[in-house]
Coordinates of C-alpha atoms in Angstrom, one line a residue:
M1 CA -67.6 1.0 122.5
I2 CA -64.2 -0.5 122.0
N3 CA -63.7 -2.4 118.7
A4 CA -61.1 -5.1 119.6
W5 CA -60.8 -6.2 116.0
E6 CA -59.6 -2.7 115.0
E7 CA -57.2 -2.6 117.8
V8 CA -55.7 -5.9 116.7
A9 CA -55.5 -4.7 113.1
N10 CA -53.8 -1.4 114.0
L11 CA -51.4 -2.5 116.8
K12 CA -47.7 -2.6 116.4
L13 CA -46.0 -5.7 117.8
S14 CA -42.6 -6.0 119.4
K15 CA -39.8 -7.8 117.6
G16 CA -40.3 -11.0 119.6
S17 CA -44.0 -10.9 118.9
Q18 CA -43.4 -10.4 115.2
F19 CA -41.2 -13.4 115.3
G20 CA -44.0 -15.3 116.9
L21 CA -46.4 -14.1 114.2
V22 CA -44.1 -15.3 111.5
I23 CA -44.0 -18.7 113.0
V24 CA -47.7 -18.9 113.4
A25 CA -48.3 -17.6 109.8
L26 CA -45.7 -20.1 108.5
M27 CA -47.3 -23.0 110.4
T28 CA -50.7 -22.0 109.0
L29 CA -49.4 -21.9 105.4
V30 CA -47.7 -25.2 105.8
A31 CA -50.9 -26.8 107.1
I32 CA -53.0 -25.4 104.3
L33 CA -50.5 -26.2 101.5
A34 CA -49.3 -29.6 102.8
E35 CA -50.2 -31.5 99.7
T36 CA -48.4 -29.0 97.5
I37 CA -45.1 -28.5 99.3
A38 CA -44.6 -32.0 100.8
P39 CA -41.9 -33.8 98.6
Y40 CA -43.3 -37.3 99.2
D41 CA -46.4 -39.1 100.4
P42 CA -46.0 -39.0 104.2
M43 CA -47.5 -42.5 104.6
Q44 CA -45.5 -44.2 101.7
V45 CA -43.4 -47.1 103.1
V46 CA -40.1 -47.7 101.4
L47 CA -38.2 -50.2 103.4
K48 CA -35.0 -50.0 101.4
D49 CA -34.7 -46.3 102.6
S50 CA -35.1 -47.2 106.3
L51 CA -33.4 -45.0 108.9
Q52 CA -31.5 -42.9 106.4
G53 CA -29.9 -39.8 107.9
P54 CA -30.5 -36.3 106.4
N55 CA -29.4 -36.3 102.8
Y56 CA -30.0 -34.5 99.5
K57 CA -33.0 -36.9 98.7
H58 CA -34.5 -36.8 102.2
L59 CA -33.6 -33.5 103.8
M60 CA -34.6 -34.6 107.3
G61 CA -33.9 -38.3 106.8
T62 CA -36.3 -41.2 107.0
D63 CA -37.9 -43.3 109.7
L64 CA -37.9 -47.0 110.4
L65 CA -40.3 -47.7 107.5
G66 CA -38.5 -45.5 105.1
R67 CA -41.1 -42.7 105.2
D68 CA -39.8 -39.1 104.5
I69 CA -39.5 -37.2 107.8
L70 CA -40.0 -33.8 106.1
S71 CA -43.2 -34.8 104.5
R72 CA -44.5 -36.2 107.8
I73 CA -43.5 -33.0 109.6
I74 CA -45.4 -31.0 107.1
F75 CA -48.6 -33.1 107.4
G76 CA -48.1 -33.2 111.2
A77 CA -48.4 -29.4 111.2
R78 CA -51.8 -29.8 109.6
A79 CA -53.0 -32.2 112.4
S80 CA -51.6 -29.9 115.1
F81 CA -53.1 -26.8 113.6
L82 CA -56.5 -28.3 113.0
I83 CA -56.7 -29.7 116.5
G84 CA -55.4 -26.6 118.1
V85 CA -57.9 -24.3 116.4
I86 CA -60.9 -26.5 116.5
A87 CA -60.5 -27.7 120.1
T88 CA -59.8 -24.1 121.2
S89 CA -62.9 -22.9 119.4
I90 CA -65.0 -25.5 121.2
S91 CA -63.6 -24.5 124.6
L92 CA -64.1 -20.8 123.7
L93 CA -67.8 -21.3 122.7
I94 CA -68.6 -23.2 125.8
G95 CA -66.7 -20.8 128.0
I96 CA -68.4 -17.8 126.5
M97 CA -71.9 -19.2 127.0
V98 CA -71.2 -20.3 130.6
G99 CA -69.3 -17.3 131.6
S100 CA -71.7 -14.8 130.1
V101 CA -74.7 -16.3 131.9
S102 CA -72.9 -16.5 135.2
G103 CA -71.5 -13.0 135.1
Y104 CA -74.5 -11.2 133.7
Y105 CA -77.2 -12.7 135.9
G106 CA -75.2 -13.2 139.1
G107 CA -76.9 -14.4 142.3
W108 CA -77.7 -18.1 142.7
V109 CA -77.1 -18.6 138.9
D110 CA -73.5 -17.4 139.3
S111 CA -72.9 -19.5 142.4
L112 CA -74.2 -22.7 140.8
V113 CA -72.3 -22.2 137.6
M114 CA -69.0 -21.3 139.4
R115 CA -69.3 -24.4 141.7
L116 CA -69.7 -26.6 138.6
T117 CA -66.7 -24.8 137.1
D118 CA -64.7 -25.5 140.3
I119 CA -65.5 -29.2 140.1
F120 CA -64.2 -29.3 136.5
S121 CA -61.1 -27.3 137.4
A122 CA -60.2 -29.6 140.3
F123 CA -58.9 -32.1 137.8
P124 CA -55.6 -31.3 136.0
Y125 CA -56.3 -30.5 132.3
F126 CA -54.1 -33.2 130.7
L127 CA -55.0 -35.9 133.3
M128 CA -58.7 -35.3 132.7
A129 CA -58.1 -35.5 128.9
I130 CA -56.4 -38.8 129.3
I131 CA -59.2 -40.2 131.5
I132 CA -62.0 -39.1 129.1
M133 CA -60.0 -40.4 126.0
T134 CA -60.0 -43.9 127.5
F135 CA -63.8 -44.0 126.9
F136 CA -63.5 -43.1 123.3
E137 CA -61.9 -44.7 120.3
P138 CA -58.7 -42.8 119.6
S139 CA -59.1 -40.5 116.6
M140 CA -58.6 -36.9 115.5
I141 CA -62.3 -36.2 116.0
S142 CA -62.2 -37.6 119.6
V143 CA -59.2 -35.3 120.3
F144 CA -61.1 -32.3 119.0
L145 CA -64.0 -33.0 121.3
V146 CA -62.2 -34.1 124.4
L147 CA -59.6 -31.2 124.4
G148 CA -62.4 -28.8 123.6
I149 CA -64.6 -30.0 126.4
V150 CA -62.0 -30.1 129.2
G151 CA -60.6 -26.7 128.3
W152 CA -63.6 -24.5 128.8
T153 CA -63.3 -23.6 132.5
N154 CA -60.6 -20.9 132.2
Y155 CA -62.6 -19.3 129.4
A156 CA -65.7 -19.3 131.6
R157 CA -63.8 -17.6 134.5
L158 CA -62.3 -15.0 132.2
V159 CA -65.6 -14.2 130.5
R160 CA -67.4 -14.0 133.8
G161 CA -65.0 -11.6 135.3
Q162 CA -65.1 -9.3 132.2
V163 CA -68.9 -9.4 132.0
I164 CA -69.2 -8.4 135.7
L165 CA -67.0 -5.3 134.9
V166 CA -68.8 -4.4 131.7
K167 CA -72.4 -5.0 132.7
V168 CA -72.4 -2.0 135.0
S169 CA -71.2 0.4 132.2
S170 CA -73.4 3.3 131.2
Y171 CA -74.1 2.0 127.7
V172 CA -75.3 -1.3 129.1
E173 CA -77.6 0.6 131.5
A174 CA -78.8 2.7 128.7
A175 CA -79.7 -0.3 126.5
R176 CA -81.4 -1.9 129.5
S177 CA -83.4 1.3 130.2
I178 CA -85.0 1.3 126.7
G179 CA -86.1 -2.3 127.0
A180 CA -83.4 -4.2 125.2
K181 CA -83.6 -8.0 125.9
D182 CA -80.8 -9.6 127.9
G183 CA -79.6 -11.7 124.9
R184 CA -79.3 -8.6 122.8
I185 CA -77.4 -6.7 125.5
I186 CA -74.9 -9.6 125.9
L187 CA -74.4 -10.1 122.2
Y188 CA -74.2 -6.5 121.0
H189 CA -73.1 -4.4 124.1
V190 CA -71.2 -6.8 126.4
F191 CA -69.5 -9.3 124.2
P192 CA -67.7 -6.8 121.8
N193 CA -66.1 -5.2 124.9
I194 CA -64.6 -8.4 126.3
L195 CA -63.0 -9.5 123.0
S196 CA -59.5 -8.2 123.8
P197 CA -58.6 -10.5 126.7
L198 CA -60.4 -13.4 124.8
I199 CA -58.2 -12.9 121.7
V200 CA -55.0 -12.9 123.9
Y201 CA -55.9 -16.0 125.9
T202 CA -57.1 -17.9 122.8
T203 CA -53.9 -17.3 121.0
M204 CA -51.8 -18.6 124.0
N205 CA -54.2 -21.4 124.7
I206 CA -53.7 -22.9 121.2
A207 CA -50.1 -23.6 122.2
G208 CA -51.3 -25.6 125.2
V209 CA -53.8 -27.6 123.1
I210 CA -51.0 -28.4 120.5
L211 CA -48.9 -29.8 123.4
A212 CA -51.8 -31.7 124.8
E213 CA -52.5 -33.3 121.4
A214 CA -48.8 -34.3 121.1
G215 CA -48.9 -35.8 124.5
L216 CA -52.1 -37.8 123.8
S217 CA -50.7 -39.0 120.5
F218 CA -47.4 -40.0 122.2
L219 CA -49.3 -42.2 124.6
G220 CA -51.4 -43.7 121.8
L221 CA -54.6 -42.0 122.9
G222 CA -54.7 -39.3 120.2
V223 CA -54.2 -39.3 116.4
Q224 CA -53.6 -42.9 115.3
P225 CA -50.9 -44.2 112.9
P226 CA -50.3 -44.0 110.0
T227 CA -51.7 -40.4 110.1
P228 CA -48.7 -38.1 110.6
S229 CA -48.6 -36.4 114.0
W230 CA -45.6 -34.9 115.9
G231 CA -46.6 -36.8 119.0
I232 CA -46.7 -40.1 117.1
M233 CA -43.3 -39.3 115.5
L234 CA -41.8 -38.7 118.9
S235 CA -43.3 -41.9 120.2
E236 CA -42.0 -43.9 117.2
G237 CA -38.5 -42.4 117.5
K238 CA -37.9 -42.7 121.2
D239 CA -36.3 -46.1 120.8
F240 CA -33.8 -44.8 118.3
I241 CA -32.7 -41.7 120.3
F242 CA -29.0 -42.6 120.1
N243 CA -28.9 -44.5 116.7
A244 CA -31.2 -42.1 114.7
P245 CA -31.6 -38.9 116.7
W246 CA -33.2 -37.1 113.7
L247 CA -36.3 -39.2 114.4
I248 CA -37.1 -37.1 117.5
F249 CA -35.1 -34.0 116.8
W250 CA -37.3 -32.7 113.9
P251 CA -40.7 -33.3 115.4
G252 CA -39.5 -32.0 118.7
A253 CA -38.2 -28.8 117.1
A254 CA -41.4 -28.4 115.1
L255 CA -43.4 -28.7 118.4
L256 CA -41.1 -26.4 120.3
F257 CA -41.2 -23.6 117.7
S258 CA -44.9 -23.8 117.2
V259 CA -45.5 -23.4 120.9
I260 CA -43.0 -20.6 121.2
G261 CA -44.6 -18.9 118.2
Y262 CA -48.1 -18.9 119.7
N263 CA -46.8 -17.8 123.1
L264 CA -44.7 -14.9 121.8
L265 CA -47.7 -13.7 119.7
G266 CA -50.0 -14.0 122.7
Y267 CA -47.6 -12.0 124.9
G268 CA -47.3 -9.4 122.3
L269 CA -51.1 -9.1 121.9
R270 CA -51.5 -8.9 125.7
D271 CA -48.8 -6.1 125.9
R272 CA -50.7 -4.1 123.3
L273 CA -54.3 -4.8 124.2
D274 CA -54.1 -4.8 128.0
P275 CA -53.4 -1.2 129.2
R276 CA -52.2 -2.5 132.6
S277 CA -49.3 -4.4 131.0
K278 CA -48.0 -1.1 129.4
Q279 CA -47.5 0.4 132.8
G280 CA -45.2 -2.3 134.1
G281 CA -42.1 -1.2 132.3
E282 CA -40.6 -4.1 130.4
S283 CA -43.3 -6.1 128.7
N284 CA -43.9 -9.8 129.4
G285 CA -43.0 -10.7 125.8
S286 CA -39.7 -8.8 126.1
R287 CA -38.9 -10.5 129.3
L288 CA -39.5 -13.9 127.7
V289 CA -37.3 -13.0 124.7
N290 CA -34.5 -11.6 127.0
S291 CA -34.6 -14.7 129.3
C292 CA -34.3 -17.0 126.2
Q293 CA -31.4 -15.0 125.0
R294 CA -29.6 -15.1 128.4
S295 CA -30.1 -18.9 128.7

């Protein structure tokens, strides 16, 4: 039986993936230690400091209400990190349950579950999130739930495909022959052997969830002011793009680097955990890094 967690612990990442890991680790630390490292209260209004450019007192400048941009970027990292991890966990849990049942039992159960999955997949991810959010009061909890609910279909398809491959393995047949229950077989014999692709996809999916949260907050459907969010900061700064460009530069840069970090880490994990990607010559992560360097 393959222990995916041991593979992750022992693998050696490429330089690009190591850079992604550094970004992800830094974002995680910033989110956890926000109260400690933020120089100011991110919601403190100081009108006399309105729209100050970067200076020794406010390293990233201030917004229209005189709030410190650096402090709001730091606390915005917490919002993005929490939503990314929690919403992805909800999608992962739903996808594992649906995909495991569909792939393991097959037949009419598989057909019914996959048709329901097709119906959900027919709607674009972000558009469906916008539609559902209109029925809820905008808040961080609503974003958790909505992004988690609309993102389960890809997990279900991935898990289903992996379960179909694993359920015919000799150790699964041996467990079935000695009378092991279906639930025990799925939990102890099937699930540990499909962890590798799940770890890879989950890492890359967090980047998409962070972007979706920023988009919802930008439209006023996500995290609500005065709670710091990179999407809110972009929305508030869009009217000052020429007069105070730092209002959109810093949250945009934070959003860009966080997404790049998760994607680079995901590509590196895929290159190491998926044997097929090792046979294709230059890795996907390396191609991404090289294309970024050329551009």
